[in-house]
Coordinates of C-alpha atoms in Angstrom, one line a residue:
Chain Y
X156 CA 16.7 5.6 58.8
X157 CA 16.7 2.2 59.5
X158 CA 15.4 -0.7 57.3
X159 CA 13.1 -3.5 57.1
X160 CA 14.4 -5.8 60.3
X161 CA 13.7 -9.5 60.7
X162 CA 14.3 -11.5 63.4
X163 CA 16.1 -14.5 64.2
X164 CA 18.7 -14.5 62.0
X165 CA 18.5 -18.3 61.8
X166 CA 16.0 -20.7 63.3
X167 CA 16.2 -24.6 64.3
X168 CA 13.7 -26.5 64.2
X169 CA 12.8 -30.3 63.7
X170 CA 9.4 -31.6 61.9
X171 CA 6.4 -30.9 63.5
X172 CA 7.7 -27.9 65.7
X173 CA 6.0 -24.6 65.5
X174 CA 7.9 -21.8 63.8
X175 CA 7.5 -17.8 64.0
X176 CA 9.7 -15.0 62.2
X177 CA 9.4 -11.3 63.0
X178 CA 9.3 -8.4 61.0
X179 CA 9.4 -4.8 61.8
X180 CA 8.6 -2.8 58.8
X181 CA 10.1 0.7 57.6
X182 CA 8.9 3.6 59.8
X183 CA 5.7 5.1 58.0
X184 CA 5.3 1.8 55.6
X185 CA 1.7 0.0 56.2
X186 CA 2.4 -3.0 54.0
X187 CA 4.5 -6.2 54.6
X188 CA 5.1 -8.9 52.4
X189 CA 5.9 -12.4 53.2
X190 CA 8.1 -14.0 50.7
X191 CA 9.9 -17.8 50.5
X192 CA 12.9 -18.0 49.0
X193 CA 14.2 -22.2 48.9
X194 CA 17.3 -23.1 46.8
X195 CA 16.8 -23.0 43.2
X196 CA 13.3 -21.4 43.1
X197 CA 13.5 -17.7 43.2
X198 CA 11.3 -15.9 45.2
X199 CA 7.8 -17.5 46.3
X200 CA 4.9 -15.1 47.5
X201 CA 3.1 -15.9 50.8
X202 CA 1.4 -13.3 52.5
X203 CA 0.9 -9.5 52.4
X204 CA -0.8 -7.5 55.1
X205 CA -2.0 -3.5 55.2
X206 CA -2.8 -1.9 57.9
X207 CA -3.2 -5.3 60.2
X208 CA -5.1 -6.9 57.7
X209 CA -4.8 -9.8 55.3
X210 CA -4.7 -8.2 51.8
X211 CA -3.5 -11.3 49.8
X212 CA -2.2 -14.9 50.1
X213 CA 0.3 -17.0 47.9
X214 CA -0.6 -20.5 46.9
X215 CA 0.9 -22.2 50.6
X216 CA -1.2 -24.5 52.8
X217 CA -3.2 -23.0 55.9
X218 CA 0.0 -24.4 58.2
X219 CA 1.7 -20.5 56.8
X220 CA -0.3 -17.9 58.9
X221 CA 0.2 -14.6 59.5
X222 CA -0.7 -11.3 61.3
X223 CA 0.1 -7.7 61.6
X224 CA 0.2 -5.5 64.8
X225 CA -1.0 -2.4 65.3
X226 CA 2.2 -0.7 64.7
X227 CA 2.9 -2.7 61.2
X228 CA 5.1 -5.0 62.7
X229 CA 4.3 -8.8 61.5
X230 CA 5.2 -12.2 62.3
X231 CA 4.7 -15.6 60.0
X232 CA 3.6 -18.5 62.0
X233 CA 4.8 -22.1 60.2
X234 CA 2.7 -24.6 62.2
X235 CA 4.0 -28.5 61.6
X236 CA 6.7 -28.0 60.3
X237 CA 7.8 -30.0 56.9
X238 CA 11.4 -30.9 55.8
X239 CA 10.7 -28.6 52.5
X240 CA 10.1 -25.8 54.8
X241 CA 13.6 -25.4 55.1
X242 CA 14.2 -21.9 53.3
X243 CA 15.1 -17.9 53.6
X244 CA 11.7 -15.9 54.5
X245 CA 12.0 -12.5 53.3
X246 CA 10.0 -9.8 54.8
X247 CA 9.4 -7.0 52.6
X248 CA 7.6 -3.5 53.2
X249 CA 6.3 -0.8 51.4
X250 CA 4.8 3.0 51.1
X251 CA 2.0 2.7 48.2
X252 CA -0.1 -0.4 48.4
X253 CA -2.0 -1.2 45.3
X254 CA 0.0 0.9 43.4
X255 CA 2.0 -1.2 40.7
X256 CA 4.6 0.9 40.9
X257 CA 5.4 0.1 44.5
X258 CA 8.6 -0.4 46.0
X259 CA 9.6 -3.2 47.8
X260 CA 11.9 -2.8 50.4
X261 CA 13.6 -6.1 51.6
X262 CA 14.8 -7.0 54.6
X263 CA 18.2 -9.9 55.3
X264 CA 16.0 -12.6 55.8
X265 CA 15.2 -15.3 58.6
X266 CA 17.1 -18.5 57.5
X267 CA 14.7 -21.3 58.7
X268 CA 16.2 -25.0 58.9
X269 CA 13.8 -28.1 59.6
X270 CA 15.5 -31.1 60.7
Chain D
X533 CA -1.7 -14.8 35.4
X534 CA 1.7 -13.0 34.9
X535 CA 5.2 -15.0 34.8
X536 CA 9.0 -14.5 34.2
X537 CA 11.2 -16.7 33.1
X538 CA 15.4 -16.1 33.4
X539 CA 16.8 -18.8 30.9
X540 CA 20.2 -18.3 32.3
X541 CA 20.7 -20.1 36.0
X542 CA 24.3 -18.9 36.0
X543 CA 26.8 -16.4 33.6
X544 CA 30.6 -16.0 34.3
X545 CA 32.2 -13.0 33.5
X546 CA 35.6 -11.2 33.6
X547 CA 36.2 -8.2 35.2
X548 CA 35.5 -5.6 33.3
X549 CA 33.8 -6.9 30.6
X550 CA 30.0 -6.2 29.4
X551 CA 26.9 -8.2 31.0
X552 CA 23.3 -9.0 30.1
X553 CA 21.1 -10.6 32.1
X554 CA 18.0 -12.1 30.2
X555 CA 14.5 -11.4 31.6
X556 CA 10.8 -13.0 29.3
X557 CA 7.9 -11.9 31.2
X558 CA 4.5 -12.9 30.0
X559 CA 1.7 -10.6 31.0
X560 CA -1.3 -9.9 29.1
X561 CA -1.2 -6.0 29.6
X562 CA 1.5 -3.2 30.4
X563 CA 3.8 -4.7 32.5
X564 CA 5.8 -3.0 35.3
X565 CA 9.0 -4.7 35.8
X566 CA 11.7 -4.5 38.3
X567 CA 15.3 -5.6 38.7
X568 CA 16.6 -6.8 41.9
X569 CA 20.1 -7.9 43.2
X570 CA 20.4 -10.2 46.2
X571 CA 24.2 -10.4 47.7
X572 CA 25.1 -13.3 49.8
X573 CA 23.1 -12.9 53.2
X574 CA 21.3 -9.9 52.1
X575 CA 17.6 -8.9 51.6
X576 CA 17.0 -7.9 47.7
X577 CA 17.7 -4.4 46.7
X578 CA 16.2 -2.8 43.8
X579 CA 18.5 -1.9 41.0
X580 CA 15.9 -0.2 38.1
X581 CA 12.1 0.1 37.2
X582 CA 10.0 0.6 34.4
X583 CA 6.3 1.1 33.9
X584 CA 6.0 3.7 31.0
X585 CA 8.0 5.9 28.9
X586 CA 11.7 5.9 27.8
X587 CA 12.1 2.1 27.1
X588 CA 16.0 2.4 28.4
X589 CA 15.5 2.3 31.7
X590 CA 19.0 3.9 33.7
X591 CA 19.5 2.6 37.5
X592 CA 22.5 2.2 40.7
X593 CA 25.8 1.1 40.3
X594 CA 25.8 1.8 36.7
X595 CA 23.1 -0.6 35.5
X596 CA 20.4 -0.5 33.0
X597 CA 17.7 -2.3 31.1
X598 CA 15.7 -2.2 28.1
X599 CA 12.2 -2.9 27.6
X600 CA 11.1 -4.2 24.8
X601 CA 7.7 -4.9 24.3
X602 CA 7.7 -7.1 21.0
X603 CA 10.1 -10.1 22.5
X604 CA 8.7 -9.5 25.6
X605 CA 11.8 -8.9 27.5
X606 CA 13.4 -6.5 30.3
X607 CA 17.5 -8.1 29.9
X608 CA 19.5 -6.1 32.6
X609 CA 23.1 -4.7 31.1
X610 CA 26.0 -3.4 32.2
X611 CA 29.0 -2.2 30.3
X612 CA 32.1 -3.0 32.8
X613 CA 31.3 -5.6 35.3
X614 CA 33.0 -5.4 38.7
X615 CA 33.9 -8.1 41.1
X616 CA 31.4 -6.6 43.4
X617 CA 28.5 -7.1 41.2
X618 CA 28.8 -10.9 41.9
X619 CA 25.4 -11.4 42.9
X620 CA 21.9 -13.0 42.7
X621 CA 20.0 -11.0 40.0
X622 CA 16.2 -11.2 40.1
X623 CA 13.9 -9.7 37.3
X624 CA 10.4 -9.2 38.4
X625 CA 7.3 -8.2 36.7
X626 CA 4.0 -6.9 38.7
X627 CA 0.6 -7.2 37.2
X628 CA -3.0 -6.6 38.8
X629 CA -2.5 -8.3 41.7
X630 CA 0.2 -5.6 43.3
X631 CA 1.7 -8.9 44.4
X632 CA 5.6 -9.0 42.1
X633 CA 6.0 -12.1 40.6
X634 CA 10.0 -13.2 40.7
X635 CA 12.2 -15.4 37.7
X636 CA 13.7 -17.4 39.8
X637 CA 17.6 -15.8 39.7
X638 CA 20.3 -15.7 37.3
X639 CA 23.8 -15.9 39.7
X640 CA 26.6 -13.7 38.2
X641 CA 30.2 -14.9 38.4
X642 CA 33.2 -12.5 38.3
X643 CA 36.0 -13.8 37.6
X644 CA 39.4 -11.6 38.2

């Protein structure tokens, strides 16, 4: 069974540009989670959507948008981009939303550099 | 609001000696708390959960942690550390929100 995908791998960008990562979810998981990970400060929540909505949102600025298609694939939109942007986005999904004990399952990551 | 703190930003160990991570979580109820490892270029993989029961919680590649409620700690141990557990360890604790809240790493270092 294959896992949580993201694509690109790694993404180029220079201040101001637009940015979107894509995430295709576990087959049969409705949930994905957006997560920041920038040197030295674990892992930062952004974003998590269930079935194509917008369940919760981290303490970002509106510039990190989101949405979920209808086959639970997602994509995070970074609009003007920022130097302190620069960071690994982690897509996560999952089986049981709003159950505490819920897995996460995480994909490799979209390594995002703002020049 | 829920938070974790992992005092320890690095720890060097040599083959085949014993570990613990540390792991303080503050939440005001029962916490469910999660250990996660994170190899270089890698997405995080759960090692171990707990949310109720046995305190001494058993996981993959031979880890395990203890929950203990009174110091308000989850510290991840193993008893023979492999060079291939040099890692990024993440200890996580989940609260009403659903949403996990992350320490922010502890990096193990194995050293031959």
């Amino acid at each position: 069974e294959a896992g949580v995908t993201q694509s690109p791998t790694h993404l180029i960008k220079t201040r101001g540009q637009h940015a979107t990562l894509r995430c295709s979810p576990i087959s049969g998981h409705t949930s994905v989670y957006w997560y920041q990970q920038a040197l030295g400060l674990g892992l930062q929540f952004l974003l998590w959507y269930d079935e194509g909505e917008e369940r919760n949102r981290g303490n970002f600025p509106p510039r990190f948008s989101g949405r979920q298609f209808p086959n639970y694939s997602s994509e995070l939109n970074v609009n003007a981009l920022e130097l302190e942007d620069s960071a690994l986005y982690l897509c996560a999904s999952s089986l049981r939303p709003g159950d505490r004990n819920n897995e996460q399952f995480f994909g490799p990551g979209t390594r995002l550099t703002v020049l | 609001a829920q938070s974790v703190t992992q005092p320890d930003i690095h720890i060097t160990v040599s083959e085949g000696a014993s570990l613990e991570l540390r792991c303080n979580y503050s939440y005001g109820a029962t916490p469910y708390l999660f250990w996660y490892v994170q190899s270089p270029g890698q997405g995080l993989q759960l090692l171990l959960k707990y949310f109720s029961g046995d305190t001494l919680v058993q996981g993959i590649k031979g880890f395990e942690a203890e929950f203990k409620r009174s110091q308000s700690s989850f510290n991840l141990r193993k008893p023979s550390v492999h060079w291939s557990d040099a890692a990024e360890y993440f200890c996580a604790v989940v609260g009403g929100s659903y949403i996990p809240t992350f320490g922010r790493g502890t990096s193990l270092i194995v050293h031959p």
